[in-house]
mmCIF file of C-alpha atoms in Angstrom:
data_model
loop_
_atom_site.group_PDB
_atom_site.id
_atom_site.type_symbol
_atom_site.label_atom_id
_atom_site.label_comp_id
_atom_site.label_asym_id
_atom_site.label_seq_id
_atom_site.Cartn_x
_atom_site.Cartn_y
_atom_site.Cartn_z
ATOM 1 C CA MET Z 724 32.411 32.503 52.864
ATOM 2 C CA ALA Z 725 29.382 33.729 51.241
ATOM 3 C CA THR Z 726 31.274 34.424 47.979
ATOM 4 C CA SER Z 727 32.765 30.825 47.762
ATOM 5 C CA LYS Z 728 29.458 29.186 48.340
ATOM 6 C CA ALA Z 729 27.747 31.373 45.556
ATOM 7 C CA LYS Z 730 30.133 30.150 42.916
ATOM 8 C CA PRO Z 731 29.061 26.477 42.637
ATOM 9 C CA ARG Z 732 25.251 27.827 42.759
ATOM 10 C CA GLN Z 733 26.093 30.167 40.001
ATOM 11 C CA GLN Z 734 27.887 27.388 37.676
ATOM 12 C CA THR Z 735 24.989 25.026 38.278
ATOM 13 C CA SER Z 736 22.382 27.926 37.149
ATOM 14 C CA ALA Z 737 24.708 28.516 34.020
ATOM 15 C CA TRP Z 738 24.530 24.769 33.145
ATOM 16 C CA VAL Z 739 20.888 24.664 33.707
ATOM 17 C CA GLU Z 740 20.444 27.634 31.398
ATOM 18 C CA ASN Z 741 22.705 26.074 28.702
ATOM 19 C CA ILE Z 742 20.837 22.911 28.951
ATOM 20 C CA LYS Z 743 17.441 24.544 28.634
ATOM 21 C CA THR Z 744 18.734 26.790 25.632
ATOM 22 C CA VAL Z 745 19.896 23.625 23.749
ATOM 23 C CA PHE Z 746 16.373 22.068 24.707
ATOM 24 C CA TYR Z 747 14.467 24.758 23.454
ATOM 25 C CA ALA Z 748 16.617 25.083 20.287
ATOM 26 C CA GLY Z 749 16.118 21.432 19.676
ATOM 27 C CA LEU Z 750 12.266 21.759 20.014
ATOM 28 C CA ILE Z 751 12.285 24.779 17.439
ATOM 29 C CA ALA Z 752 14.336 22.812 14.898
ATOM 30 C CA ILE Z 753 11.847 19.815 15.294
ATOM 31 C CA GLY Z 754 8.847 22.109 14.878
ATOM 32 C CA VAL Z 755 10.403 23.827 11.706
ATOM 33 C CA ARG Z 756 11.394 20.397 10.441
ATOM 34 C CA THR Z 757 7.791 19.085 10.933
ATOM 35 C CA VAL Z 758 5.524 21.820 9.790
ATOM 36 C CA ALA Z 759 7.727 24.028 7.698
ATOM 37 C CA PHE Z 760 10.763 22.901 5.754
ATOM 38 C CA GLU Z 761 12.898 19.649 5.727
ATOM 39 C CA PRO Z 762 16.253 19.088 3.878
ATOM 40 C CA PHE Z 763 16.731 16.185 1.629
ATOM 41 C CA ASN Z 764 19.458 14.925 -0.574
ATOM 42 C CA ILE Z 765 19.431 13.214 -3.935
ATOM 43 C CA PRO Z 766 21.078 9.545 -3.788
ATOM 44 C CA SER Z 767 20.221 8.436 -7.339
ATOM 45 C CA GLY Z 768 19.808 9.630 -10.911
ATOM 46 C CA SER Z 769 16.117 9.149 -11.664
ATOM 47 C CA MET Z 770 15.351 12.932 -11.765
ATOM 48 C CA ILE Z 771 18.172 13.794 -13.971
ATOM 49 C CA PRO Z 772 18.508 16.339 -15.642
ATOM 50 C CA THR Z 773 16.119 18.322 -12.952
ATOM 51 C CA LEU Z 774 17.907 16.972 -10.095
ATOM 52 C CA LEU Z 775 21.388 15.587 -9.864
ATOM 53 C CA VAL Z 776 23.022 13.002 -7.484
ATOM 54 C CA GLY Z 777 24.656 15.122 -4.721
ATOM 55 C CA ASP Z 778 21.885 17.850 -4.855
ATOM 56 C CA TYR Z 779 20.551 18.925 -1.435
ATOM 57 C CA LEU Z 780 17.338 20.566 -1.388
ATOM 58 C CA PHE Z 781 14.491 22.137 0.916
ATOM 59 C CA VAL Z 782 11.129 20.656 1.004
ATOM 60 C CA SER Z 783 8.074 22.488 2.056
ATOM 61 C CA LYS Z 784 6.025 20.371 4.331
ATOM 62 C CA TYR Z 785 3.003 22.559 4.352
ATOM 63 C CA SER Z 786 2.292 22.386 0.736
ATOM 64 C CA TYR Z 787 0.059 19.398 0.809
ATOM 65 C CA GLY Z 788 -0.881 19.522 4.367
ATOM 66 C CA TYR Z 789 0.200 16.981 7.025
ATOM 67 C CA SER Z 790 0.055 13.266 7.466
ATOM 68 C CA ARG Z 791 1.713 10.853 9.939
ATOM 69 C CA PHE Z 792 4.577 10.922 7.496
ATOM 70 C CA SER Z 793 5.134 14.369 8.189
ATOM 71 C CA LEU Z 794 6.225 13.532 11.752
ATOM 72 C CA PRO Z 795 9.621 12.235 12.830
ATOM 73 C CA PHE Z 796 9.649 8.424 12.594
ATOM 74 C CA SER Z 797 6.010 8.455 11.181
ATOM 75 C CA PRO Z 798 4.182 7.477 14.163
ATOM 76 C CA PRO Z 799 0.500 6.119 13.557
ATOM 77 C CA LEU Z 800 -1.111 8.577 15.396
ATOM 78 C CA PHE Z 801 -3.771 9.279 12.801
ATOM 79 C CA SER Z 802 -4.654 8.465 9.096
ATOM 80 C CA GLY Z 803 -5.323 10.584 6.033
ATOM 81 C CA ARG Z 804 -4.075 14.377 5.885
ATOM 82 C CA ILE Z 805 -4.552 17.558 7.956
ATOM 83 C CA PHE Z 806 -5.203 20.518 5.874
ATOM 84 C CA GLY Z 807 -4.705 18.430 3.016
ATOM 85 C CA ALA Z 808 -4.361 19.874 -0.772
ATOM 86 C CA LEU Z 809 -3.575 17.827 -3.814
ATOM 87 C CA PRO Z 810 -0.263 18.668 -5.637
ATOM 88 C CA LYS Z 811 -0.515 20.347 -8.949
ATOM 89 C CA ARG Z 812 0.362 18.288 -12.111
ATOM 90 C CA GLY Z 813 4.355 18.861 -12.717
ATOM 91 C CA ASP Z 814 5.082 19.461 -9.016
ATOM 92 C CA VAL Z 815 8.422 17.677 -7.806
ATOM 93 C CA ALA Z 816 7.479 16.010 -4.544
ATOM 94 C CA VAL Z 817 9.081 13.844 -1.802
ATOM 95 C CA PHE Z 818 7.137 11.004 -0.530
ATOM 96 C CA LYS Z 819 7.396 7.721 1.466
ATOM 97 C CA TYR Z 820 8.019 4.572 -0.786
ATOM 98 C CA PRO Z 821 4.824 2.673 -0.668
ATOM 99 C CA ARG Z 822 6.471 -0.689 -0.216
ATOM 100 C CA ASP Z 823 8.878 0.444 2.439
ATOM 101 C CA THR Z 824 7.836 3.826 4.299
ATOM 102 C CA SER Z 825 11.064 4.285 6.000
ATOM 103 C CA VAL Z 826 12.670 5.275 2.392
ATOM 104 C CA ASP Z 827 12.217 8.557 0.892
ATOM 105 C CA TYR Z 828 11.667 8.944 -2.930
ATOM 106 C CA ILE Z 829 11.262 11.887 -5.069
ATOM 107 C CA LYS Z 830 9.465 12.127 -8.560
ATOM 108 C CA ARG Z 831 7.315 14.448 -10.660
ATOM 109 C CA ILE Z 832 3.670 14.344 -10.136
ATOM 110 C CA ILE Z 833 2.009 13.479 -13.481
ATOM 111 C CA GLY Z 834 -1.449 11.981 -12.948
ATOM 112 C CA LEU Z 835 -4.023 13.187 -10.486
ATOM 113 C CA PRO Z 836 -6.924 11.166 -9.031
ATOM 114 C CA GLY Z 837 -9.313 10.258 -12.109
ATOM 115 C CA ASP Z 838 -6.629 10.934 -14.671
ATOM 116 C CA ARG Z 839 -5.988 8.351 -17.433
ATOM 117 C CA ILE Z 840 -2.214 8.133 -18.113
ATOM 118 C CA GLN Z 841 -0.356 5.791 -20.616
ATOM 119 C CA VAL Z 842 2.950 5.911 -22.304
ATOM 120 C CA ARG Z 843 2.927 4.977 -26.050
ATOM 121 C CA GLN Z 844 6.067 4.628 -28.132
ATOM 122 C CA GLY Z 845 7.858 6.568 -25.600
ATOM 123 C CA GLN Z 846 5.601 9.439 -25.277
ATOM 124 C CA LEU Z 847 3.317 10.553 -22.627
ATOM 125 C CA TYR Z 848 -0.463 10.729 -23.012
ATOM 126 C CA ILE Z 849 -2.885 12.255 -19.993
ATOM 127 C CA ASN Z 850 -6.418 11.793 -20.539
ATOM 128 C CA GLY Z 851 -6.000 10.832 -24.295
ATOM 129 C CA GLU Z 852 -3.871 13.916 -25.052
ATOM 130 C CA LEU Z 853 -0.332 13.828 -26.212
ATOM 131 C CA CYS Z 854 2.215 15.907 -23.928
ATOM 132 C CA PRO Z 855 4.257 17.606 -26.624
ATOM 133 C CA ARG Z 856 7.951 17.483 -26.321
ATOM 134 C CA GLN Z 857 10.627 19.397 -28.074
ATOM 135 C CA ARG Z 858 14.155 18.461 -28.457
ATOM 136 C CA GLU Z 859 16.766 20.537 -26.686
ATOM 137 C CA GLY Z 860 19.942 18.873 -27.939
ATOM 138 C CA ASP Z 861 22.117 16.522 -25.768
ATOM 139 C CA TYR Z 862 22.462 16.189 -22.198
ATOM 140 C CA LEU Z 863 26.286 15.388 -21.143
ATOM 141 C CA ASP Z 864 25.939 12.891 -18.425
ATOM 142 C CA ASP Z 865 29.064 12.038 -16.144
ATOM 143 C CA GLU Z 866 27.055 10.332 -13.348
ATOM 144 C CA TYR Z 867 29.032 7.250 -13.413
ATOM 145 C CA GLY Z 868 32.398 8.521 -14.312
ATOM 146 C CA VAL Z 869 31.929 8.172 -17.928
ATOM 147 C CA GLU Z 870 30.823 10.886 -20.210
ATOM 148 C CA MET Z 871 27.528 10.116 -22.060
ATOM 149 C CA LYS Z 872 25.512 12.263 -24.208
ATOM 150 C CA ARG Z 873 21.771 11.486 -23.977
ATOM 151 C CA PRO Z 874 18.735 12.957 -25.743
ATOM 152 C CA MET Z 875 17.145 15.838 -23.745
ATOM 153 C CA TYR Z 876 13.711 17.172 -24.485
ATOM 154 C CA GLN Z 877 11.174 19.705 -23.011
ATOM 155 C CA GLU Z 878 8.006 18.291 -22.384
ATOM 156 C CA THR Z 879 4.851 20.177 -21.637
ATOM 157 C CA LEU Z 880 2.008 18.882 -19.530
ATOM 158 C CA PRO Z 881 -1.838 19.863 -20.025
ATOM 159 C CA ASN Z 882 -1.607 22.696 -17.541
ATOM 160 C CA GLY Z 883 1.236 24.286 -19.212
ATOM 161 C CA VAL Z 884 4.058 23.184 -16.797
ATOM 162 C CA LYS Z 885 7.233 22.720 -18.829
ATOM 163 C CA HIS Z 886 10.174 20.456 -17.762
ATOM 164 C CA ASP Z 887 13.125 18.646 -19.118
ATOM 165 C CA ILE Z 888 13.326 14.994 -19.545
ATOM 166 C CA LEU Z 889 16.027 12.440 -20.759
ATOM 167 C CA LYS Z 890 15.270 9.737 -23.143
ATOM 168 C CA GLU Z 891 17.985 7.136 -23.599
ATOM 169 C CA GLN Z 892 15.922 4.460 -25.510
ATOM 170 C CA ASP Z 893 14.578 4.949 -28.938
ATOM 171 C CA ASP Z 894 11.064 5.481 -28.852
ATOM 172 C CA SER Z 895 10.415 2.412 -30.929
ATOM 173 C CA LYS Z 896 11.970 0.134 -28.623
ATOM 174 C CA GLU Z 897 9.534 -2.375 -26.822
ATOM 175 C CA GLY Z 898 9.337 -2.426 -23.067
ATOM 176 C CA ASP Z 899 7.376 -1.077 -20.171
ATOM 177 C CA ALA Z 900 9.163 2.109 -20.200
ATOM 178 C CA ASN Z 901 8.020 3.061 -23.624
ATOM 179 C CA ASN Z 902 4.614 1.232 -23.867
ATOM 180 C CA THR Z 903 2.262 0.825 -20.999
ATOM 181 C CA ARG Z 904 -1.373 -0.111 -20.444
ATOM 182 C CA GLU Z 905 -3.571 3.001 -19.868
ATOM 183 C CA TYR Z 906 -3.745 3.603 -15.865
ATOM 184 C CA LEU Z 907 -6.757 5.142 -14.392
ATOM 185 C CA VAL Z 908 -5.645 6.935 -11.332
ATOM 186 C CA PRO Z 909 -7.646 5.920 -8.261
ATOM 187 C CA ALA Z 910 -9.224 8.222 -5.878
ATOM 188 C CA GLY Z 911 -6.539 9.218 -3.120
ATOM 189 C CA ASN Z 912 -3.720 8.166 -5.299
ATOM 190 C CA LEU Z 913 -1.308 9.891 -7.632
ATOM 191 C CA PHE Z 914 0.734 8.760 -10.815
ATOM 192 C CA VAL Z 915 4.386 9.845 -10.638
ATOM 193 C CA MET Z 916 7.353 9.548 -13.116
ATOM 194 C CA GLY Z 917 11.181 10.318 -12.983
ATOM 195 C CA ASP Z 918 12.490 12.938 -15.457
ATOM 196 C CA ASN Z 919 15.297 10.358 -16.433
ATOM 197 C CA ARG Z 920 12.414 8.462 -18.015
ATOM 198 C CA ASP Z 921 14.400 5.240 -18.872
ATOM 199 C CA ASN Z 922 16.167 5.055 -15.531
ATOM 200 C CA SER Z 923 13.400 5.550 -13.093
ATOM 201 C CA ALA Z 924 11.260 3.096 -10.903
ATOM 202 C CA ASP Z 925 7.952 4.768 -10.651
ATOM 203 C CA SER Z 926 4.225 4.280 -11.329
ATOM 204 C CA ARG Z 927 4.665 2.844 -14.637
ATOM 205 C CA PHE Z 928 5.983 -0.405 -13.204
ATOM 206 C CA GLU Z 929 3.550 -2.239 -11.010
ATOM 207 C CA ALA Z 930 5.833 -5.129 -10.448
ATOM 208 C CA THR Z 931 9.250 -3.695 -10.121
ATOM 209 C CA GLY Z 932 8.159 0.032 -9.269
ATOM 210 C CA PHE Z 933 5.504 0.764 -6.972
ATOM 211 C CA GLY Z 934 2.276 1.445 -8.784
ATOM 212 C CA PHE Z 935 0.022 4.161 -7.711
ATOM 213 C CA LEU Z 936 1.347 6.472 -4.973
ATOM 214 C CA PRO Z 937 -1.119 7.088 -1.893
ATOM 215 C CA VAL Z 938 -1.609 10.803 -1.418
ATOM 216 C CA GLU Z 939 -1.014 10.055 2.418
ATOM 217 C CA ASN Z 940 2.463 9.186 1.605
ATOM 218 C CA LEU Z 941 3.381 12.717 0.458
ATOM 219 C CA VAL Z 942 5.904 14.379 2.560
ATOM 220 C CA GLY Z 943 6.104 17.690 0.623
ATOM 221 C CA ARG Z 944 7.163 19.853 -2.464
ATOM 222 C CA ALA Z 945 10.768 20.482 -3.527
ATOM 223 C CA GLU Z 946 11.428 23.947 -3.366
ATOM 224 C CA ILE Z 947 14.853 25.259 -3.430
ATOM 225 C CA LEU Z 948 18.583 23.746 -4.020
ATOM 226 C CA PHE Z 949 20.635 25.034 -1.113
ATOM 227 C CA PHE Z 950 23.652 23.071 -1.994
ATOM 228 C CA SER Z 951 25.105 20.580 -4.642
ATOM 229 C CA ILE Z 952 28.317 18.600 -4.901
ATOM 230 C CA ASN Z 953 29.792 16.237 -7.539
ATOM 231 C CA ALA Z 954 31.972 14.041 -4.875
ATOM 232 C CA VAL Z 955 34.170 12.272 -7.350
ATOM 233 C CA HIS Z 956 37.304 12.712 -5.347
ATOM 234 C CA PRO Z 957 38.023 10.896 -2.020
ATOM 235 C CA TRP Z 958 36.991 12.819 1.020
ATOM 236 C CA TRP Z 959 40.618 13.357 2.335
ATOM 237 C CA GLU Z 960 41.610 15.306 -0.774
ATOM 238 C CA VAL Z 961 40.356 18.723 0.867
ATOM 239 C CA TRP Z 962 42.056 20.837 -1.912
ATOM 240 C CA GLU Z 963 39.393 19.325 -4.469
ATOM 241 C CA TRP Z 964 36.481 20.357 -2.340
ATOM 242 C CA PRO Z 965 35.789 23.811 -3.782
ATOM 243 C CA PHE Z 966 36.021 22.435 -7.284
ATOM 244 C CA GLU Z 967 33.307 19.839 -6.628
ATOM 245 C CA ILE Z 968 30.741 22.116 -5.413
ATOM 246 C CA ARG Z 969 28.379 22.717 -8.390
ATOM 247 C CA TRP Z 970 28.308 26.709 -7.680
ATOM 248 C CA SER Z 971 25.733 27.263 -10.468
ATOM 249 C CA ARG Z 972 23.122 25.301 -8.932
ATOM 250 C CA LEU Z 973 22.982 26.878 -5.320
ATOM 251 C CA LEU Z 974 20.005 28.571 -4.315
ATOM 252 C CA ASN Z 975 17.992 27.548 -7.622
ATOM 253 C CA ARG Z 976 14.371 26.806 -7.454
ATOM 254 C CA VAL Z 977 13.249 23.345 -8.506
ATOM 255 C CA HIS Z 978 10.725 23.284 -11.344
#
């Protein structure tokens, strides 16, 4: 009799332990996601050639400190940043879109508070100084299923950071992408741009982009690519899956 009564207790105890294990694991995952690293995927081509559609990356949450946007669902528990630190010029950062903070964006940090930023005839000027660029050939872009060659350059920022950009439009073409007014970045804000210069909604466009980026909206710095897939085939064609993975991009650091 004693043995038969002990079995339900043992089963109940096992269930309780399993539930506790899952609960603790969930708390640890939320903690890591909040204060350390969070995964993101790239849904658009505004950061080509640095980041491609279908890239998955880890973002370090601690790099710039913590704001309410570091927390799940961004509860308005406090304003500003705790342990805050400004990004470095040239960082690739994830942030909350100023016009809809439920949406995540990723761009390159170009201007810091107090900087003067301008694009003239397609070239970037920071504090009146031209950021030199060097032609690196053509980039073969098949993002939309049609192969296109687009001019690729290596641009050098004033702090020595070098990164690749794409330029589709001729520099002499009129328009906000090639010619902007000189922006003075206000305190507490940043100026961001996409590496795909002619196909990026960013700080250059006050009407159709989002203007300056509040520092509070930063989520973290892009660190490493852990997966990348070019999903051109239907999901049910499982035999194509291994060929859609961009193996050469796995575990690369984001620069």
